[in-house]
PDB file of C-alpha atoms and ligand atoms in Angstrom:
ATOM      1  CA  MET S   1     110.552  80.277 114.290  1.00 97.00           C
ATOM      2  CA  LYS S   2     108.269  81.140 111.548  1.00 98.00           C
ATOM      3  CA  VAL S   3     106.257  84.593 111.852  1.00 98.00           C
ATOM      4  CA  LEU S   4     103.539  86.191 109.803  1.00 98.00           C
ATOM      5  CA  GLY S   5     103.480  90.106 109.775  1.00 98.00           C
ATOM      6  CA  ILE S   6     100.628  92.290 108.924  1.00 99.00           C
ATOM      7  CA  GLU S   7     101.145  96.025 108.001  1.00 98.00           C
ATOM      8  CA  SER S   8      97.959  98.257 107.646  1.00 98.00           C
ATOM      9  CA  SER S   9      99.142 101.585 109.061  1.00 97.00           C
ATOM     10  CA  ALA S  10      98.063 103.891 106.219  1.00 95.00           C
ATOM     11  CA  HIS S  11      97.498 103.151 102.532  1.00 94.00           C
ATOM     12  CA  THR S  12      99.131  99.691 102.244  1.00 97.00           C
ATOM     13  CA  PHE S  13      97.804  96.221 103.441  1.00 98.00           C
ATOM     14  CA  GLY S  14     101.109  94.264 103.427  1.00 98.00           C
ATOM     15  CA  VAL S  15     101.657  90.530 104.624  1.00 98.00           C
ATOM     16  CA  GLY S  16     105.273  89.311 105.343  1.00 98.00           C
ATOM     17  CA  VAL S  17     106.315  85.904 105.850  1.00 98.00           C
ATOM     18  CA  TRP S  18     109.393  85.036 108.057  1.00 98.00           C
ATOM     19  CA  ASP S  19     110.088  81.434 107.261  1.00 97.00           C
ATOM     20  CA  GLY S  20     112.615  80.683 109.746  1.00 96.00           C
ATOM     21  CA  GLU S  21     115.574  81.867 107.841  1.00 97.00           C
ATOM     22  CA  ARG S  22     114.482  84.915 105.497  1.00 98.00           C
ATOM     23  CA  ILE S  23     111.612  86.932 104.420  1.00 98.00           C
ATOM     24  CA  ALA S  24     110.084  84.552 102.084  1.00 98.00           C
ATOM     25  CA  ALA S  25     107.127  86.551 100.969  1.00 98.00           C
ATOM     26  CA  ASN S  26     106.129  90.212 101.058  1.00 98.00           C
ATOM     27  CA  GLU S  27     102.827  90.880  99.470  1.00 98.00           C
ATOM     28  CA  LYS S  28     100.913  94.004  99.337  1.00 98.00           C
ATOM     29  CA  ALA S  29      97.949  95.943  98.122  1.00 98.00           C
ATOM     30  CA  PHE S  30      98.174  99.533  97.843  1.00 95.00           C
ATOM     31  CA  TYR S  31      95.417 102.324  97.997  1.00 95.00           C
ATOM     32  CA  LYS S  32      95.589 105.200  95.702  1.00 90.00           C
ATOM     33  CA  PRO S  33      92.909 107.989  96.277  1.00 85.00           C
ATOM     34  CA  LYS S  34      91.657 109.387  93.165  1.00 77.00           C
ATOM     35  CA  LYS S  35      91.983 112.934  94.327  1.00 77.00           C
ATOM     36  CA  GLY S  36      93.455 114.562  97.509  1.00 75.00           C
ATOM     37  CA  GLY S  37      95.162 112.889 100.436  1.00 77.00           C
ATOM     38  CA  ILE S  38      94.120 109.480 102.243  1.00 84.00           C
ATOM     39  CA  HIS S  39      90.753 109.382 103.569  1.00 92.00           C
ATOM     40  CA  PRO S  40      91.108 107.035 106.596  1.00 94.00           C
ATOM     41  CA  ARG S  41      87.701 105.418 106.146  1.00 95.00           C
ATOM     42  CA  LYS S  42      87.973 104.926 102.317  1.00 95.00           C
ATOM     43  CA  ALA S  43      91.649 103.524 102.950  1.00 96.00           C
ATOM     44  CA  ALA S  44      90.356 101.203 105.678  1.00 97.00           C
ATOM     45  CA  ASP S  45      87.607  99.820 103.238  1.00 97.00           C
ATOM     46  CA  PHE S  46      90.287  99.096 100.553  1.00 97.00           C
ATOM     47  CA  LEU S  47      92.537  97.255 102.985  1.00 97.00           C
ATOM     48  CA  ALA S  48      89.750  95.203 104.307  1.00 98.00           C
ATOM     49  CA  GLU S  49      88.593  94.401 100.973  1.00 98.00           C
ATOM     50  CA  ASN S  50      91.998  93.215  99.898  1.00 98.00           C
ATOM     51  CA  ALA S  51      93.181  91.580 103.053  1.00 98.00           C
ATOM     52  CA  GLY S  52      92.102  87.959 102.031  1.00 98.00           C
ATOM     53  CA  GLU S  53      93.907  88.143  98.702  1.00 98.00           C
ATOM     54  CA  VAL S  54      97.057  89.513 100.172  1.00 98.00           C
ATOM     55  CA  LEU S  55      97.055  86.949 102.811  1.00 98.00           C
ATOM     56  CA  GLY S  56      96.468  84.198 100.587  1.00 98.00           C
ATOM     57  CA  ALA S  57      99.159  85.269  98.224  1.00 98.00           C
ATOM     58  CA  ALA S  58     101.716  85.771 100.788  1.00 98.00           C
ATOM     59  CA  VAL S  59     101.055  82.456 102.561  1.00 98.00           C
ATOM     60  CA  LYS S  60     101.321  80.697  99.153  1.00 98.00           C
ATOM     61  CA  LYS S  61     104.568  82.509  98.029  1.00 98.00           C
ATOM     62  CA  GLY S  62     106.157  81.949 101.609  1.00 98.00           C
ATOM     63  CA  GLY S  63     105.570  78.220 101.565  1.00 98.00           C
ATOM     64  CA  VAL S  64     104.292  78.112 105.190  1.00 97.00           C
ATOM     65  CA  LYS S  65     100.940  76.997 106.219  1.00 97.00           C
ATOM     66  CA  LEU S  66      98.960  79.347 108.438  1.00 98.00           C
ATOM     67  CA  ALA S  67      98.795  76.730 111.088  1.00 98.00           C
ATOM     68  CA  ASP S  68     102.590  76.337 111.089  1.00 98.00           C
ATOM     69  CA  PHE S  69     103.343  79.953 112.262  1.00 98.00           C
ATOM     70  CA  ASP S  70     104.619  80.293 115.714  1.00 98.00           C
ATOM     71  CA  ALA S  71     103.329  83.911 116.020  1.00 98.00           C
ATOM     72  CA  PHE S  72     101.207  86.619 114.358  1.00 98.00           C
ATOM     73  CA  ALA S  73     102.640  89.914 114.150  1.00 98.00           C
ATOM     74  CA  PHE S  74     100.880  93.356 113.317  1.00 98.00           C
ATOM     75  CA  THR S  75     101.388  96.928 113.278  1.00 98.00           C
ATOM     76  CA  ALA S  76      99.945  98.392 116.532  1.00 98.00           C
ATOM     77  CA  GLY S  77     100.651 101.894 115.475  1.00 97.00           C
ATOM     78  CA  PRO S  78     101.454 104.734 114.614  1.00 97.00           C
ATOM     79  CA  GLY S  79      99.042 105.281 111.679  1.00 96.00           C
ATOM     80  CA  LEU S  80      95.388 105.843 110.843  1.00 96.00           C
ATOM     81  CA  GLY S  81      93.077 104.546 113.411  1.00 97.00           C
ATOM     82  CA  PRO S  82      90.604 102.831 111.027  1.00 98.00           C
ATOM     83  CA  CYS S  83      93.451 101.239 108.877  1.00 98.00           C
ATOM     84  CA  LEU S  84      95.260 100.078 111.872  1.00 98.00           C
ATOM     85  CA  GLN S  85      92.099  98.333 112.958  1.00 98.00           C
ATOM     86  CA  VAL S  86      91.970  96.120 109.786  1.00 98.00           C
ATOM     87  CA  GLY S  87      95.334  94.674 110.283  1.00 98.00           C
ATOM     88  CA  ALA S  88      94.731  94.142 114.036  1.00 98.00           C
ATOM     89  CA  ALA S  89      91.552  92.480 113.408  1.00 98.00           C
ATOM     90  CA  ALA S  90      93.108  90.120 110.861  1.00 98.00           C
ATOM     91  CA  ALA S  91      96.078  89.328 113.233  1.00 98.00           C
ATOM     92  CA  LYS S  92      93.736  88.697 116.150  1.00 98.00           C
ATOM     93  CA  SER S  93      91.559  86.493 114.398  1.00 97.00           C
ATOM     94  CA  LEU S  94      94.409  84.365 113.095  1.00 98.00           C
ATOM     95  CA  ALA S  95      96.065  84.144 116.384  1.00 98.00           C
ATOM     96  CA  ALA S  96      92.726  83.017 117.860  1.00 97.00           C
ATOM     97  CA  ARG S  97      91.925  80.581 115.129  1.00 98.00           C
ATOM     98  CA  PHE S  98      95.324  78.940 115.294  1.00 98.00           C
ATOM     99  CA  GLY S  99      95.976  79.288 118.984  1.00 98.00           C
ATOM    100  CA  LYS S 100      99.237  81.201 118.548  1.00 98.00           C
ATOM    101  CA  PRO S 101     100.690  84.438 120.105  1.00 97.00           C
ATOM    102  CA  LEU S 102     100.092  87.747 118.898  1.00 98.00           C
ATOM    103  CA  VAL S 103     103.067  90.225 118.622  1.00 98.00           C
ATOM    104  CA  PRO S 104     102.145  94.006 118.565  1.00 98.00           C
ATOM    105  CA  VAL S 105     104.841  95.846 116.386  1.00 98.00           C
ATOM    106  CA  ASN S 106     105.762  99.625 116.300  1.00 98.00           C
ATOM    107  CA  HIS S 107     105.661 100.683 112.588  1.00 98.00           C
ATOM    108  CA  CYS S 108     108.679 103.123 113.008  1.00 98.00           C
ATOM    109  CA  VAL S 109     110.660 100.436 114.953  1.00 98.00           C
ATOM    110  CA  ALA S 110     109.986  98.003 112.158  1.00 98.00           C
ATOM    111  CA  HIS S 111     111.380 100.406 109.507  1.00 98.00           C
ATOM    112  CA  ILE S 112     114.684 100.572 111.479  1.00 98.00           C
ATOM    113  CA  GLU S 113     115.201  96.712 112.168  1.00 98.00           C
ATOM    114  CA  VAL S 114     114.456  95.790 108.512  1.00 98.00           C
ATOM    115  CA  THR S 115     116.891  98.373 107.464  1.00 98.00           C
ATOM    116  CA  LYS S 116     119.476  97.199 109.825  1.00 98.00           C
ATOM    117  CA  PHE S 117     118.847  93.575 108.677  1.00 98.00           C
ATOM    118  CA  PHE S 118     119.352  94.479 105.058  1.00 98.00           C
ATOM    119  CA  THR S 119     122.243  96.938 105.442  1.00 98.00           C
ATOM    120  CA  GLY S 120     124.216  95.014 108.110  1.00 98.00           C
ATOM    121  CA  MET S 121     124.568  98.368 110.044  1.00 98.00           C
ATOM    122  CA  LYS S 122     124.929  97.564 113.736  1.00 97.00           C
ATOM    123  CA  ASP S 123     124.521 100.905 115.585  1.00 98.00           C
ATOM    124  CA  PRO S 124     123.733 103.723 113.154  1.00 98.00           C
ATOM    125  CA  VAL S 125     122.112 107.287 113.379  1.00 98.00           C
ATOM    126  CA  VAL S 126     118.764 106.610 111.772  1.00 98.00           C
ATOM    127  CA  VAL S 127     117.016 108.992 109.430  1.00 98.00           C
ATOM    128  CA  TYR S 128     113.423 107.933 109.289  1.00 98.00           C
ATOM    129  CA  VAL S 129     111.463 109.855 106.790  1.00 98.00           C
ATOM    130  CA  SER S 130     107.930 108.901 105.576  1.00 94.00           C
ATOM    131  CA  GLY S 131     104.861 110.758 104.952  1.00 89.00           C
ATOM    132  CA  GLY S 132     103.743 111.363 108.584  1.00 89.00           C
ATOM    133  CA  ASN S 133     107.177 110.959 110.319  1.00 93.00           C
ATOM    134  CA  THR S 134     110.394 112.593 110.218  1.00 97.00           C
ATOM    135  CA  GLN S 135     112.854 111.604 113.018  1.00 98.00           C
ATOM    136  CA  ILE S 136     116.440 111.277 113.725  1.00 98.00           C
ATOM    137  CA  LEU S 137     117.101 108.476 116.148  1.00 98.00           C
ATOM    138  CA  ILE S 138     119.901 106.459 117.796  1.00 98.00           C
ATOM    139  CA  LEU S 139     119.463 103.240 119.958  1.00 98.00           C
ATOM    140  CA  GLU S 140     120.766 104.054 123.508  1.00 98.00           C
ATOM    141  CA  GLU S 141     119.845 102.103 126.701  1.00 97.00           C
ATOM    142  CA  LYS S 142     117.327  99.810 125.178  1.00 97.00           C
ATOM    143  CA  ARG S 143     115.420 102.423 123.386  1.00 98.00           C
ATOM    144  CA  TYR S 144     115.375 104.331 119.982  1.00 98.00           C
ATOM    145  CA  ARG S 145     115.920 107.794 121.365  1.00 98.00           C
ATOM    146  CA  VAL S 146     114.663 110.599 119.233  1.00 98.00           C
ATOM    147  CA  LEU S 147     117.372 113.285 118.890  1.00 98.00           C
ATOM    148  CA  GLY S 148     115.559 115.508 116.443  1.00 98.00           C
ATOM    149  CA  GLU S 149     112.189 115.394 114.661  1.00 98.00           C
ATOM    150  CA  THR S 150     109.877 117.504 112.609  1.00 98.00           C
ATOM    151  CA  LEU S 151     107.875 119.972 114.784  1.00 98.00           C
ATOM    152  CA  ASP S 152     105.155 120.251 112.154  1.00 97.00           C
ATOM    153  CA  ILE S 153     104.555 117.958 109.204  1.00 97.00           C
ATOM    154  CA  GLY S 154     106.543 114.967 107.871  1.00 96.00           C
ATOM    155  CA  LEU S 155     108.893 115.351 104.859  1.00 97.00           C
ATOM    156  CA  GLY S 156     106.648 112.892 102.823  1.00 95.00           C
ATOM    157  CA  ASN S 157     103.743 115.077 103.667  1.00 94.00           C
ATOM    158  CA  LEU S 158     105.567 118.259 102.442  1.00 97.00           C
ATOM    159  CA  LEU S 159     106.303 116.503  99.236  1.00 96.00           C
ATOM    160  CA  ASP S 160     102.830 115.174  98.944  1.00 93.00           C
ATOM    161  CA  SER S 161     100.908 118.471  99.694  1.00 94.00           C
ATOM    162  CA  PHE S 162     103.320 120.350  97.329  1.00 96.00           C
ATOM    163  CA  GLY S 163     102.560 117.695  94.611  1.00 95.00           C
ATOM    164  CA  ARG S 164      98.819 118.121  94.871  1.00 92.00           C
ATOM    165  CA  GLU S 165      99.261 121.868  94.696  1.00 92.00           C
ATOM    166  CA  MET S 166     100.882 121.346  91.337  1.00 93.00           C
ATOM    167  CA  GLY S 167      98.142 119.051  90.274  1.00 90.00           C
ATOM    168  CA  LEU S 168      99.785 115.920  90.416  1.00 88.00           C
ATOM    169  CA  GLU S 169      97.649 112.766  90.832  1.00 80.00           C
ATOM    170  CA  TRP S 170      99.981 110.232  92.427  1.00 74.00           C
ATOM    171  CA  ALA S 171     103.434 109.237  93.147  1.00 73.00           C
ATOM    172  CA  HIS S 172     104.082 112.878  94.030  1.00 85.00           C
ATOM    173  CA  GLY S 173     107.688 112.289  95.434  1.00 91.00           C
ATOM    174  CA  SER S 174     109.051 110.467  92.305  1.00 93.00           C
ATOM    175  CA  VAL S 175     107.549 113.311  89.976  1.00 94.00           C
ATOM    176  CA  ILE S 176     109.031 116.039  92.053  1.00 97.00           C
ATOM    177  CA  GLU S 177     112.266 114.340  91.982  1.00 97.00           C
ATOM    178  CA  GLU S 178     112.273 113.919  88.332  1.00 96.00           C
ATOM    179  CA  LEU S 179     111.390 117.619  87.822  1.00 97.00           C
ATOM    180  CA  ALA S 180     113.737 118.720  90.257  1.00 98.00           C
ATOM    181  CA  ARG S 181     116.719 117.434  88.115  1.00 97.00           C
ATOM    182  CA  LYS S 182     115.843 119.985  85.611  1.00 97.00           C
ATOM    183  CA  GLY S 183     115.528 123.123  87.999  1.00 98.00           C
ATOM    184  CA  ARG S 184     117.674 125.808  89.397  1.00 98.00           C
ATOM    185  CA  TYR S 185     117.877 126.915  92.840  1.00 98.00           C
ATOM    186  CA  VAL S 186     115.939 129.766  94.159  1.00 96.00           C
ATOM    187  CA  PRO S 187     116.173 130.587  97.961  1.00 96.00           C
ATOM    188  CA  LEU S 188     113.413 129.176 100.157  1.00 97.00           C
ATOM    189  CA  PRO S 189     112.729 129.398 104.022  1.00 97.00           C
ATOM    190  CA  TYR S 190     115.224 127.150 105.782  1.00 98.00           C
ATOM    191  CA  THR S 191     114.314 126.078 109.435  1.00 97.00           C
ATOM    192  CA  VAL S 192     116.400 123.966 111.631  1.00 98.00           C
ATOM    193  CA  LYS S 193     116.169 124.338 115.459  1.00 97.00           C
ATOM    194  CA  GLY S 194     118.970 122.261 117.015  1.00 95.00           C
ATOM    195  CA  MET S 195     118.196 118.839 115.490  1.00 97.00           C
ATOM    196  CA  ASP S 196     114.440 119.674 114.932  1.00 98.00           C
ATOM    197  CA  LEU S 197     112.919 120.798 111.743  1.00 98.00           C
ATOM    198  CA  ALA S 198     109.875 122.493 110.688  1.00 98.00           C
ATOM    199  CA  PHE S 199     108.556 122.234 107.090  1.00 98.00           C
ATOM    200  CA  THR S 200     105.254 124.296 106.864  1.00 98.00           C
ATOM    201  CA  GLY S 201     106.789 127.652 106.216  1.00 97.00           C
ATOM    202  CA  LEU S 202     108.732 126.106 103.442  1.00 98.00           C
ATOM    203  CA  LEU S 203     105.589 124.680 102.014  1.00 98.00           C
ATOM    204  CA  THR S 204     103.584 127.701 101.886  1.00 98.00           C
ATOM    205  CA  HIS S 205     106.415 129.724 100.373  1.00 98.00           C
ATOM    206  CA  ALA S 206     107.007 126.986  97.627  1.00 98.00           C
ATOM    207  CA  GLN S 207     103.268 126.907  96.847  1.00 97.00           C
ATOM    208  CA  ARG S 208     103.150 130.552  96.351  1.00 97.00           C
ATOM    209  CA  MET S 209     106.355 130.435  94.124  1.00 96.00           C
ATOM    210  CA  LEU S 210     104.467 128.329  91.618  1.00 95.00           C
ATOM    211  CA  SER S 211     103.154 131.500  90.136  1.00 94.00           C
ATOM    212  CA  GLY S 212     106.199 133.295  88.741  1.00 94.00           C
ATOM    213  CA  HIS S 213     108.688 130.170  88.656  1.00 97.00           C
ATOM    214  CA  SER S 214     108.972 127.097  86.612  1.00 97.00           C
ATOM    215  CA  LYS S 215     107.819 123.896  88.232  1.00 97.00           C
ATOM    216  CA  GLU S 216     111.338 122.719  87.693  1.00 98.00           C
ATOM    217  CA  ASP S 217     112.689 125.332  89.678  1.00 98.00           C
ATOM    218  CA  VAL S 218     110.374 125.185  92.522  1.00 98.00           C
ATOM    219  CA  CYS S 219     110.650 121.302  92.926  1.00 98.00           C
ATOM    220  CA  HIS S 220     114.411 121.589  92.720  1.00 98.00           C
ATOM    221  CA  SER S 221     114.577 124.357  95.417  1.00 98.00           C
ATOM    222  CA  LEU S 222     112.099 122.686  97.477  1.00 98.00           C
ATOM    223  CA  GLN S 223     114.134 119.326  97.674  1.00 98.00           C
ATOM    224  CA  GLU S 224     117.473 120.913  98.043  1.00 98.00           C
ATOM    225  CA  THR S 225     116.165 123.170 100.927  1.00 98.00           C
ATOM    226  CA  ALA S 226     114.235 120.412 102.829  1.00 98.00           C
ATOM    227  CA  PHE S 227     116.967 117.802 102.277  1.00 98.00           C
ATOM    228  CA  ALA S 228     119.756 120.187 103.341  1.00 98.00           C
ATOM    229  CA  MET S 229     117.857 120.890 106.586  1.00 98.00           C
ATOM    230  CA  LEU S 230     117.605 117.198 107.390  1.00 98.00           C
ATOM    231  CA  CYS S 231     121.294 116.746 106.515  1.00 98.00           C
ATOM    232  CA  GLU S 232     122.345 119.499 108.721  1.00 98.00           C
ATOM    233  CA  ALA S 233     120.302 117.944 111.665  1.00 98.00           C
ATOM    234  CA  THR S 234     121.643 114.483 110.953  1.00 98.00           C
ATOM    235  CA  GLU S 235     125.269 115.688 110.892  1.00 98.00           C
ATOM    236  CA  ARG S 236     124.687 117.187 114.218  1.00 98.00           C
ATOM    237  CA  ALA S 237     123.410 114.065 115.550  1.00 98.00           C
ATOM    238  CA  VAL S 238     126.389 112.160 114.080  1.00 98.00           C
ATOM    239  CA  ALA S 239     128.848 114.436 115.655  1.00 97.00           C
ATOM    240  CA  MET S 240     126.928 114.465 119.046  1.00 97.00           C
ATOM    241  CA  SER S 241     126.625 110.588 119.247  1.00 98.00           C
ATOM    242  CA  LYS S 242     130.060 109.659 117.666  1.00 97.00           C
ATOM    243  CA  ARG S 243     128.385 107.176 115.648  1.00 97.00           C
ATOM    244  CA  LYS S 244     130.003 105.911 112.564  1.00 98.00           C
ATOM    245  CA  GLU S 245     127.101 104.547 110.640  1.00 98.00           C
ATOM    246  CA  VAL S 246     123.991 106.261 109.275  1.00 98.00           C
ATOM    247  CA  VAL S 247     120.955 104.608 107.616  1.00 98.00           C
ATOM    248  CA  ALA S 248     117.968 106.194 105.979  1.00 98.00           C
ATOM    249  CA  CYS S 249     114.672 104.401 106.007  1.00 98.00           C
ATOM    250  CA  GLY S 250     111.023 105.062 105.326  1.00 97.00           C
ATOM    251  CA  GLY S 251     109.170 106.041 101.963  1.00 96.00           C
ATOM    252  CA  VAL S 252     111.023 109.177 101.273  1.00 97.00           C
ATOM    253  CA  ALA S 253     114.349 107.335 101.991  1.00 98.00           C
ATOM    254  CA  GLN S 254     113.870 106.012  98.323  1.00 97.00           C
ATOM    255  CA  ASN S 255     114.639 109.504  97.085  1.00 97.00           C
ATOM    256  CA  SER S 256     117.943 109.356  95.326  1.00 97.00           C
ATOM    257  CA  ARG S 257     118.912 112.908  95.679  1.00 98.00           C
ATOM    258  CA  LEU S 258     118.418 112.600  99.545  1.00 98.00           C
ATOM    259  CA  GLN S 259     120.521 109.481  99.462  1.00 98.00           C
ATOM    260  CA  GLU S 260     123.210 111.404  97.623  1.00 98.00           C
ATOM    261  CA  MET S 261     123.295 114.379 100.043  1.00 98.00           C
ATOM    262  CA  LEU S 262     123.280 112.177 103.058  1.00 98.00           C
ATOM    263  CA  ARG S 263     126.172 110.060 101.580  1.00 98.00           C
ATOM    264  CA  LYS S 264     128.109 113.171 100.865  1.00 98.00           C
ATOM    265  CA  MET S 265     127.726 114.372 104.414  1.00 98.00           C
ATOM    266  CA  CYS S 266     128.658 110.876 105.741  1.00 98.00           C
ATOM    267  CA  GLU S 267     131.853 110.776 103.642  1.00 98.00           C
ATOM    268  CA  GLU S 268     132.974 114.037 104.780  1.00 97.00           C
ATOM    269  CA  ARG S 269     132.673 113.004 108.495  1.00 96.00           C
ATOM    270  CA  GLY S 270     134.178 109.539 107.827  1.00 97.00           C
ATOM    271  CA  ALA S 271     130.837 107.620 108.560  1.00 98.00           C
ATOM    272  CA  MET S 272     129.295 104.999 106.520  1.00 98.00           C
ATOM    273  CA  PHE S 273     125.837 105.489 104.810  1.00 98.00           C
ATOM    274  CA  ALA S 274     123.467 102.795 103.680  1.00 98.00           C
ATOM    275  CA  VAL S 275     119.791 102.513 102.612  1.00 98.00           C
ATOM    276  CA  GLY S 276     117.853  99.386 102.381  1.00 98.00           C
ATOM    277  CA  PRO S 277     115.994  98.235  99.411  1.00 98.00           C
ATOM    278  CA  ASN S 278     112.974 100.220  98.106  1.00 97.00           C
ATOM    279  CA  GLU S 279     110.717  97.319  98.631  1.00 97.00           C
ATOM    280  CA  TYR S 280     111.145  97.700 102.374  1.00 98.00           C
ATOM    281  CA  ASN S 281     111.393 101.469 102.527  1.00 97.00           C
ATOM    282  CA  ALA S 282     107.846 101.553 101.351  1.00 96.00           C
ATOM    283  CA  ASP S 283     105.311 100.142 103.878  1.00 97.00           C
ATOM    284  CA  ASN S 284     105.338  96.398 104.001  1.00 98.00           C
ATOM    285  CA  GLY S 285     104.536  93.252 106.125  1.00 98.00           C
ATOM    286  CA  GLY S 286     108.014  91.764 105.730  1.00 98.00           C
ATOM    287  CA  MET S 287     109.442  94.242 108.143  1.00 98.00           C
ATOM    288  CA  ILE S 288     106.615  93.551 110.553  1.00 98.00           C
ATOM    289  CA  ALA S 289     107.267  89.877 110.357  1.00 98.00           C
ATOM    290  CA  TYR S 290     111.006  90.330 110.924  1.00 98.00           C
ATOM    291  CA  THR S 291     110.532  92.935 113.879  1.00 98.00           C
ATOM    292  CA  GLY S 292     107.764  90.379 115.362  1.00 98.00           C
ATOM    293  CA  LEU S 293     110.441  87.638 115.253  1.00 98.00           C
ATOM    294  CA  LEU S 294     113.038  89.740 117.100  1.00 98.00           C
ATOM    295  CA  MET S 295     110.553  90.558 119.988  1.00 98.00           C
ATOM    296  CA  LYS S 296     109.326  86.983 120.123  1.00 98.00           C
ATOM    297  CA  LYS S 297     112.872  85.494 120.126  1.00 97.00           C
ATOM    298  CA  ALA S 298     113.733  87.991 122.968  1.00 97.00           C
ATOM    299  CA  GLY S 299     110.840  86.507 124.991  1.00 97.00           C
ATOM    300  CA  MET S 300     108.870  89.723 125.328  1.00 97.00           C
ATOM    301  CA  LYS S 301     105.421  89.375 126.963  1.00 94.00           C
ATOM    302  CA  PHE S 302     102.323  91.344 126.117  1.00 96.00           C
ATOM    303  CA  SER S 303      99.034  92.178 127.755  1.00 93.00           C
ATOM    304  CA  ALA S 304      95.746  93.037 126.399  1.00 93.00           C
ATOM    305  CA  LYS S 305      96.514  96.805 126.439  1.00 95.00           C
ATOM    306  CA  ASP S 306      99.439  96.153 124.138  1.00 96.00           C
ATOM    307  CA  PHE S 307      97.055  94.793 121.474  1.00 97.00           C
ATOM    308  CA  LYS S 308      95.084  98.004 121.268  1.00 97.00           C
ATOM    309  CA  VAL S 309      96.179 100.101 118.206  1.00 98.00           C
ATOM    310  CA  ARG S 310      97.498 103.401 118.752  1.00 97.00           C
ATOM    311  CA  GLN S 311      97.445 106.345 116.259  1.00 96.00           C
ATOM    312  CA  ARG S 312     100.381 107.793 118.126  1.00 95.00           C
ATOM    313  CA  PHE S 313     102.803 105.304 119.186  1.00 97.00           C
ATOM    314  CA  ARG S 314     106.348 106.670 119.385  1.00 96.00           C
ATOM    315  CA  ALA S 315     109.336 104.376 118.787  1.00 97.00           C
ATOM    316  CA  ASP S 316     110.851 105.465 122.022  1.00 96.00           C
ATOM    317  CA  GLU S 317     107.998 103.861 123.946  1.00 97.00           C
ATOM    318  CA  VAL S 318     109.185 100.486 122.917  1.00 97.00           C
ATOM    319  CA  GLU S 319     111.863  98.671 125.028  1.00 97.00           C
ATOM    320  CA  VAL S 320     114.305  97.172 122.649  1.00 98.00           C
ATOM    321  CA  SER S 321     115.248  93.957 124.506  1.00 95.00           C
ATOM    322  CA  TRP S 322     116.457  91.882 121.596  1.00 96.00           C
TER     323      TRP S 322
HETATM  324 FE1  FE2 R 401     105.964 103.658 106.886  1.00 95.14          FE
END
């Protein structure tokens, strides 16, 4: 079965090709705002302007003709409405043009599935950390159950907002990670409630500390505090669920200090830790193609309402019947 997947939930227009055996292409265009956060309308315009080129490049690299795909998968949510619309419209027109089925994919579930594919983990506790999302999940009774999550902003959002406050232009997470290596620890507010987390108090405090402390010290302390909170909640999830595997996925999972802390926690508990390739932790079409394949192979059926994009579309709403 050959599946084309389109991702457009935020700043990335990605097209992935599952050629029957592997992800044969994973092409993308990435919107970088000049200043501030993502403006949904501007991002959507950028995605639409680049859609044709990315699609062409993916099909060429993947070596599958558009007419030969068995299904067209797209990100149905969660994400920014105008951005989601771009990918959905592209997938719908392809499906109509070639008379093939559409597969609506949940973005979070796609991050999890592609990570399981690349790491070989079977039944892990999942730490899903991106700009808008921070959740700890396990698969139970055919759903990814959310054991813990952020009560306010996502971990990526915390780092981005703080990076902007420091005057950084882009790639906030990686610059913060670099600065943090040279810093020393200063205590910051630490908020874990059971397996849930809250980051806004930490953000406000860290922003205030920028006057009076070095950037390196604040970056270091911000990372150590936020990641320790996440490790504590994850450890609780591992203990409660008795799982022996942990994976991290999503954009922030690329942070090597976070990986180091999660790995250490897992070692101490006798659990295995793994993280997928960076290319697939960033938003991408390959994970949508692969998850679309799983859903299609499982014989899942969809109706018109499933093809509407949803800004809020939780992982636990999807029945995992594959
Ligand atoms: Fe994502």
